[in-house]
mmCIF file of C-alpha atoms and ligand atoms in Angstrom:
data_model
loop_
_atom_site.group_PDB
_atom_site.id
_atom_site.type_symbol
_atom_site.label_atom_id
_atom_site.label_comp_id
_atom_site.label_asym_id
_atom_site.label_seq_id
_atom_site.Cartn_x
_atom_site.Cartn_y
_atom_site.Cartn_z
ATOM 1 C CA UNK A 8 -6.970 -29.611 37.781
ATOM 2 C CA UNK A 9 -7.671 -26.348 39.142
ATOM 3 C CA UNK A 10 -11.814 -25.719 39.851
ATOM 4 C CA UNK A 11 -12.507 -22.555 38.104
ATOM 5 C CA UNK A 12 -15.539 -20.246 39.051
ATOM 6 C CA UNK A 13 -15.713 -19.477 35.099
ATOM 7 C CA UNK A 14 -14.492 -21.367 32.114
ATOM 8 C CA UNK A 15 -10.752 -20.702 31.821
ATOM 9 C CA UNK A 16 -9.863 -18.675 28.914
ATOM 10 C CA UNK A 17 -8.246 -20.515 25.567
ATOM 11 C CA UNK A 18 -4.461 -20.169 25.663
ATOM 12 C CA UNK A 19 -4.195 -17.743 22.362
ATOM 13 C CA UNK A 20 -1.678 -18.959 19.809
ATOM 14 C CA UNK A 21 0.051 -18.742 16.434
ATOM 15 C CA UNK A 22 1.127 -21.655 13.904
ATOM 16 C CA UNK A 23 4.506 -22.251 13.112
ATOM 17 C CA UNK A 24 6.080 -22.576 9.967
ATOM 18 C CA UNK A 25 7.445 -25.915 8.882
ATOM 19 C CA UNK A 26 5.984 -27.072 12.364
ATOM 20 C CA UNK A 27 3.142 -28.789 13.990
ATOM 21 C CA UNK A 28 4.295 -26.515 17.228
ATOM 22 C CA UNK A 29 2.041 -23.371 18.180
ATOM 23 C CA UNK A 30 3.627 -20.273 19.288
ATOM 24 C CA UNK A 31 1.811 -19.533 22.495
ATOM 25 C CA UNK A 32 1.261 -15.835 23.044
ATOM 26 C CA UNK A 33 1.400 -14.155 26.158
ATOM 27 C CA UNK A 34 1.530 -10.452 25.540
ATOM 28 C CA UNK A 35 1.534 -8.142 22.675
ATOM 29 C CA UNK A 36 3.686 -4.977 22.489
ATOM 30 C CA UNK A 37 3.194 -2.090 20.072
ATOM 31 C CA UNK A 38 5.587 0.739 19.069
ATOM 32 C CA UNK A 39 4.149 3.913 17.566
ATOM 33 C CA UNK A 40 5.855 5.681 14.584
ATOM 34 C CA UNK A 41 8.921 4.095 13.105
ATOM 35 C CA UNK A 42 9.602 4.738 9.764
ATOM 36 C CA UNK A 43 10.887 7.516 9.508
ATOM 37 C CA UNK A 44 12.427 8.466 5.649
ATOM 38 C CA UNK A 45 11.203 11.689 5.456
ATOM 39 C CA UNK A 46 12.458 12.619 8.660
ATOM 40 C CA UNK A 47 15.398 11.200 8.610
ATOM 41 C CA UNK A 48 15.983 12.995 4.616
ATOM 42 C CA UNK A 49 15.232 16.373 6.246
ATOM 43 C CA UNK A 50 18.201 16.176 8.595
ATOM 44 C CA UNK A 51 16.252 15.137 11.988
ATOM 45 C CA UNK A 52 17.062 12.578 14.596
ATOM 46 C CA UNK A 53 13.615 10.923 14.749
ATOM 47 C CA UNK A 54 15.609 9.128 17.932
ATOM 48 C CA UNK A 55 15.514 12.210 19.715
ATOM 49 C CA UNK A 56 12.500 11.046 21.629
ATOM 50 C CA UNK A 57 12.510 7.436 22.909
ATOM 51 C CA UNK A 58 9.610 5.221 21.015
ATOM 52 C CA UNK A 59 5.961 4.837 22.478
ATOM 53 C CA UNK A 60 4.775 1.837 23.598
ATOM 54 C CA UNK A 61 1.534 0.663 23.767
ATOM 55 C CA UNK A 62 -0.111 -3.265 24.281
ATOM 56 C CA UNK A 63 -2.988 -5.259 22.574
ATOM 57 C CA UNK A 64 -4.162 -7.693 24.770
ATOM 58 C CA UNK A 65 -2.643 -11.237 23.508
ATOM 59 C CA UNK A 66 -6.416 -12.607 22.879
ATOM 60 C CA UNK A 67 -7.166 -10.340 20.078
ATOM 61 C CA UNK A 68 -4.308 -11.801 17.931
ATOM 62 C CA UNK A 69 -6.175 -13.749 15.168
ATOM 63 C CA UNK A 70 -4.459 -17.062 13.656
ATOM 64 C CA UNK A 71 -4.383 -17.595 9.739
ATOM 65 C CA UNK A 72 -8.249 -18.614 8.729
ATOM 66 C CA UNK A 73 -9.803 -16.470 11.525
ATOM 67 C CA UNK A 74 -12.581 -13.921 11.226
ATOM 68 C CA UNK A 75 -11.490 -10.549 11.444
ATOM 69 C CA UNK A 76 -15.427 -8.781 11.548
ATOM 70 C CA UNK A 77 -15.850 -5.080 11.376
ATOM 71 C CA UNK A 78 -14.951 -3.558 15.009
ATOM 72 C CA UNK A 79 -18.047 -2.360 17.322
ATOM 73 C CA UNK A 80 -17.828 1.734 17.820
ATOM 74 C CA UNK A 81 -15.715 3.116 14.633
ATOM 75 C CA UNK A 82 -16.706 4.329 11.221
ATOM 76 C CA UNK A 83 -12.884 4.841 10.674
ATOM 77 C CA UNK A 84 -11.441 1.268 10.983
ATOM 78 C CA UNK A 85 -7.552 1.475 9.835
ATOM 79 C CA UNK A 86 -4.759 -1.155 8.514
ATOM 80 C CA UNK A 87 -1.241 -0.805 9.522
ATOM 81 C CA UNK A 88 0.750 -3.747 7.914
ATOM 82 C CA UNK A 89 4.135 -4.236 10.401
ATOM 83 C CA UNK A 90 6.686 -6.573 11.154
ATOM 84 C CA UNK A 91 6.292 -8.667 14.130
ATOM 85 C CA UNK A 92 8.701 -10.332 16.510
ATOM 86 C CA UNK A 93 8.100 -13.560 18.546
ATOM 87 C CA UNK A 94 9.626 -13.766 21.169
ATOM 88 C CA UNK A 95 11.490 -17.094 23.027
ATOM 89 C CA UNK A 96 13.408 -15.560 25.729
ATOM 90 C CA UNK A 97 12.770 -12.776 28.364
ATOM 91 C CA UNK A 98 14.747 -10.906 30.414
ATOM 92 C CA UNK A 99 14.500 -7.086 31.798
ATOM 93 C CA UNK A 100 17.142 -4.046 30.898
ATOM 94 C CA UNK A 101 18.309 -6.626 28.252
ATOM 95 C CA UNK A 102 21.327 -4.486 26.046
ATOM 96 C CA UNK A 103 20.628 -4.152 22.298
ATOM 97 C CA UNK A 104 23.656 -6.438 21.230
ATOM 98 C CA UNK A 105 22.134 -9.260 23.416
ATOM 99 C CA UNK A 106 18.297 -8.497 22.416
ATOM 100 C CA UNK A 107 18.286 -11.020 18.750
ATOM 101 C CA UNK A 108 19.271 -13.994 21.483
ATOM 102 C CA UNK A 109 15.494 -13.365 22.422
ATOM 103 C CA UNK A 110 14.058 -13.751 19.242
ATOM 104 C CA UNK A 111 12.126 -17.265 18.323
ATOM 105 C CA UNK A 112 10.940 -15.763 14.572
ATOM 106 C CA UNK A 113 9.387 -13.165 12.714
ATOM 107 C CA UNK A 114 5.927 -12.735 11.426
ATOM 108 C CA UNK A 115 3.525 -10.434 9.383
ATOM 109 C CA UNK A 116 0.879 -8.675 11.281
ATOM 110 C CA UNK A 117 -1.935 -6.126 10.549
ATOM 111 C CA UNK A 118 -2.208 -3.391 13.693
ATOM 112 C CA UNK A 119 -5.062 -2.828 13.214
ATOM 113 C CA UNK A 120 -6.763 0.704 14.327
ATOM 114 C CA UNK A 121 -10.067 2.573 15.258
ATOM 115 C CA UNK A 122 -8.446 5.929 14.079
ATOM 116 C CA UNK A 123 -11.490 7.610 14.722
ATOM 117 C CA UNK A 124 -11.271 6.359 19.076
ATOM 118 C CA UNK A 125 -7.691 6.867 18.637
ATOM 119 C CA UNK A 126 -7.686 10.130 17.289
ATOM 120 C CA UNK A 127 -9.938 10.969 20.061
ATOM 121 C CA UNK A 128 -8.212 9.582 22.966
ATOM 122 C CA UNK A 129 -5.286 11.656 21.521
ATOM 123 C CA UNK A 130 -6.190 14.483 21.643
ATOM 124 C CA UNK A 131 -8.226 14.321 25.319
ATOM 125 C CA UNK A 132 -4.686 13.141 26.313
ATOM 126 C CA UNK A 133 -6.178 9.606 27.223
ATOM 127 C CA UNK A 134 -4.796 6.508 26.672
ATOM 128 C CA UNK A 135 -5.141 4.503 23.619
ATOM 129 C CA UNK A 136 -6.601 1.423 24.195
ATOM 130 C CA UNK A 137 -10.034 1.685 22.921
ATOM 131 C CA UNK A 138 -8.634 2.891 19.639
ATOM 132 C CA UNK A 139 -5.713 -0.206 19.356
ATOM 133 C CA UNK A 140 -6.646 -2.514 22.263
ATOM 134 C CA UNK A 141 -10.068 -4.130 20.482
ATOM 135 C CA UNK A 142 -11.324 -7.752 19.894
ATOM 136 C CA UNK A 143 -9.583 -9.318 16.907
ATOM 137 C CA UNK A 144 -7.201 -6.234 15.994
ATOM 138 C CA UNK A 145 -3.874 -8.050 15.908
ATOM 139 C CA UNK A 146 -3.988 -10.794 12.776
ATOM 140 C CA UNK A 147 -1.015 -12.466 12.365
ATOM 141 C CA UNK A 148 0.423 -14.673 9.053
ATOM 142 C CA UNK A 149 2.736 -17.982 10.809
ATOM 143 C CA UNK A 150 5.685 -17.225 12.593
ATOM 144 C CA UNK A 151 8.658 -18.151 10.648
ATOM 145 C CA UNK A 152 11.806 -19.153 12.815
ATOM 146 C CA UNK A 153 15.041 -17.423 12.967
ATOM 147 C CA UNK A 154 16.464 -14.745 14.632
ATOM 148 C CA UNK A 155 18.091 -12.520 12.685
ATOM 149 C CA UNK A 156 15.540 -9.797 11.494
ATOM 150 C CA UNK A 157 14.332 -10.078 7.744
ATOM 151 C CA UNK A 158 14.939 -7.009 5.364
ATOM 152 C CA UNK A 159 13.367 -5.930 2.509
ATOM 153 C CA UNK A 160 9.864 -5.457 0.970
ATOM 154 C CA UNK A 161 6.466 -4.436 3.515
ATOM 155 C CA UNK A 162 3.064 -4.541 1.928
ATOM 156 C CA UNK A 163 -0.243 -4.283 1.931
ATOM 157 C CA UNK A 164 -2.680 -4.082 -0.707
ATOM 158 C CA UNK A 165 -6.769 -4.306 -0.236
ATOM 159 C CA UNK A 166 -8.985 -5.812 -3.097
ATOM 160 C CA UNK A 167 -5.932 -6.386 -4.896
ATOM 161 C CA UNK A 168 -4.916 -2.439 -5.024
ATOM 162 C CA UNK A 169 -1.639 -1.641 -3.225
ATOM 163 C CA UNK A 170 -1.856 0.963 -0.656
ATOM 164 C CA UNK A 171 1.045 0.135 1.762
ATOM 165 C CA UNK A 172 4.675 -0.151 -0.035
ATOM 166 C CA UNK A 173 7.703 0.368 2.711
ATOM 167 C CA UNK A 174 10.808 -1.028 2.879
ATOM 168 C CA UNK A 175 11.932 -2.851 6.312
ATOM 169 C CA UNK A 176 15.376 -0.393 6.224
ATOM 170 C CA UNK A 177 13.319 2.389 6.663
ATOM 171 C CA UNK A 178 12.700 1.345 10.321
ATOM 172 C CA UNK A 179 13.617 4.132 13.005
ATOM 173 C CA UNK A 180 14.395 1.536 16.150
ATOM 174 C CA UNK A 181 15.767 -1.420 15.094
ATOM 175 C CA UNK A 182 14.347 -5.002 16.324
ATOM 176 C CA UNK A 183 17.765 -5.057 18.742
ATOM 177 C CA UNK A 184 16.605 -1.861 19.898
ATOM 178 C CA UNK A 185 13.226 -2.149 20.328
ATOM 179 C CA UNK A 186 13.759 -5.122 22.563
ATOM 180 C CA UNK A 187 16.006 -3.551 24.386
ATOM 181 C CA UNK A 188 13.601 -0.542 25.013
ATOM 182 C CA UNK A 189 10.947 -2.507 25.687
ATOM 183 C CA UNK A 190 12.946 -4.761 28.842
ATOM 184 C CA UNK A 191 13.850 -1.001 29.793
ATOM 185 C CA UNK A 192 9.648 -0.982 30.343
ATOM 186 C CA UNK A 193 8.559 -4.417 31.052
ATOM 187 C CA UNK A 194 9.854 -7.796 31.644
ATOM 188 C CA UNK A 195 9.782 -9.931 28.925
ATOM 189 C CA UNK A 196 8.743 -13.015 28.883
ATOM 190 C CA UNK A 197 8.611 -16.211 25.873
ATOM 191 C CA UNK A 198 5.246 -15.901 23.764
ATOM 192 C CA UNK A 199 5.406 -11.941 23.840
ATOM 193 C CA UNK A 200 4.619 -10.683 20.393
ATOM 194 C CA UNK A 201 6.118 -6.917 19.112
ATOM 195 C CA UNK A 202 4.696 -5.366 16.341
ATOM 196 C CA UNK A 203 7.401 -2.995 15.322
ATOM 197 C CA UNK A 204 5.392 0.136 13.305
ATOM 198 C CA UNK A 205 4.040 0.976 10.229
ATOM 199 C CA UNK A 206 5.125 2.795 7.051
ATOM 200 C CA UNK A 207 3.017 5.485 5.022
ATOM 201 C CA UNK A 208 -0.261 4.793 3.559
ATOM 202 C CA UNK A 209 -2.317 3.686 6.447
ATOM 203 C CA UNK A 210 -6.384 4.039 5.494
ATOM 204 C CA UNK A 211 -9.613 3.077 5.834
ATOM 205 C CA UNK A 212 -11.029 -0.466 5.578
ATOM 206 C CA UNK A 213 -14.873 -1.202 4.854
ATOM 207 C CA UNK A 214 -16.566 -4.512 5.117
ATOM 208 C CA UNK A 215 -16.199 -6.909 2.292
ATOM 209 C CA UNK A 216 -12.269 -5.855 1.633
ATOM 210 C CA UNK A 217 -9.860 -8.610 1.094
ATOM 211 C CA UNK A 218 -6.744 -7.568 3.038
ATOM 212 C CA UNK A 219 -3.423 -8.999 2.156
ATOM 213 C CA UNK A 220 -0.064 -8.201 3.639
ATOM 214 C CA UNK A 221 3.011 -9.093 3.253
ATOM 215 C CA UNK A 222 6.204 -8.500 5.141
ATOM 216 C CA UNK A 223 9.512 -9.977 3.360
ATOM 217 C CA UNK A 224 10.867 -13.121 4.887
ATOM 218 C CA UNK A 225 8.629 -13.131 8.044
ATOM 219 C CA UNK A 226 5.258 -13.855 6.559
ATOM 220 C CA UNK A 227 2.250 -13.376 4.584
ATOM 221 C CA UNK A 228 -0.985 -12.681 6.686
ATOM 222 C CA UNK A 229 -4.533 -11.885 4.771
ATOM 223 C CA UNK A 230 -8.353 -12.186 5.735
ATOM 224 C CA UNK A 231 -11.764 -10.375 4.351
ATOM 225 C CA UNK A 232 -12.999 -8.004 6.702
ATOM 226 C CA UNK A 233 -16.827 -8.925 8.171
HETATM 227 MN MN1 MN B 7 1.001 0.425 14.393
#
């Protein structure tokens, strides 16, 4: 056993479905923007730019059943319901029609946002992490195995009143080709999460609001806000 100086922090982790296997996580990758309807009905190649990346450190994923309080510094604390992949592979410069062969299973995950930091971080041209990068901002439903990417029907309602309704097609990058970006960026690695974007009607949460969201064969991933 290796003497630490300090306790050794808890390897973070994710249930399985249909398993008594965790998911161990080791990073967690973000892409901005990616649903892209309106752009894409108004004649635009929303792939004209390539997609923006940013990371959530892995310990602020929280498992099913874990306490999701109200963030320190924001009074404008946001929900983005996504798809996320779960990576159990690696690789770097991986092509698109290889990237699925990395893919352990999808699950449902909340990105969850201090607009307010993030807005301001924007526009001093800073980086984002103390609007995305916070304690506890990355709950996650079980990971479901299976690699080909589910389709259909992303959600997300609060207090029972739907506020999110997007359809996985609507995706700008696909999963293949967010991968793929991604390896273009970083090396990979098994236990690296990707949420993959949000569609239209991101808002406000306030303490007290049950949160449930749901993302179409991947998972179902809900908690009350402290
Ligand atoms: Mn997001």
């Amino acid at each position: 056993m290796t003497d630490y100086a300090v306790p050794a922090p808890a390897q973070p982790s994710l249930p399985i479905e249909g398993s008594a296997q965790r998911f161990p996580v080791h990073r967690i990758y973000c892409i901005g923007r990616n649903y892209g309807k309106h752009v894409k009905e108004m004649g635009g190649d929303p792939k004209d730019q390539p997609p923006v990346f940013f990371m959530k450190p892995a310990d602020a994923v929280v498992p099913p059943g874990g306490a999701v309080p109200y963030p320190l510094a924001t009074k404008n604390f946001h929900h983005e319901i996504e798809l996320v992949v779960a990576l159990k592979g690696g690789g770097a410069n991986v092509p698109a029609d290889k990237a699925l062969g990395l893919v352990f299973g999808y699950a449902a995950g909340i990105d969850l946002t201090r607009r307010d930091l993030q807005g301001l971080a924007k526009d001093a041209g800073a980086p984002w992490d103390s609007g995305k990068g916070f304690d506890n901002s990355a709950p996650c439903s079980a990971i479901t195995p299976g690699d080909a990417p589910p389709s259909g029907k992303i959600t997300l309602s609060i207090n029972g009143v739907a506020k999110q309704d997007g359809d996985l097609g609507d995706m700008i990058w696909s999963v293949a080709e967010i991968i793929a970006k991604a390896s273009e960026l970083w090396t990979l690695q098994p236990g690296d999460l990707i949420f993959t974007g949000t569609p239209d009607g991101v808002g406000p949460l306030l303490a007290g609001d049950r949160v449930v969201g749901e993302v179409q064969g991947a998972g179902r991933v809900e908690f009350t806000v402290g």
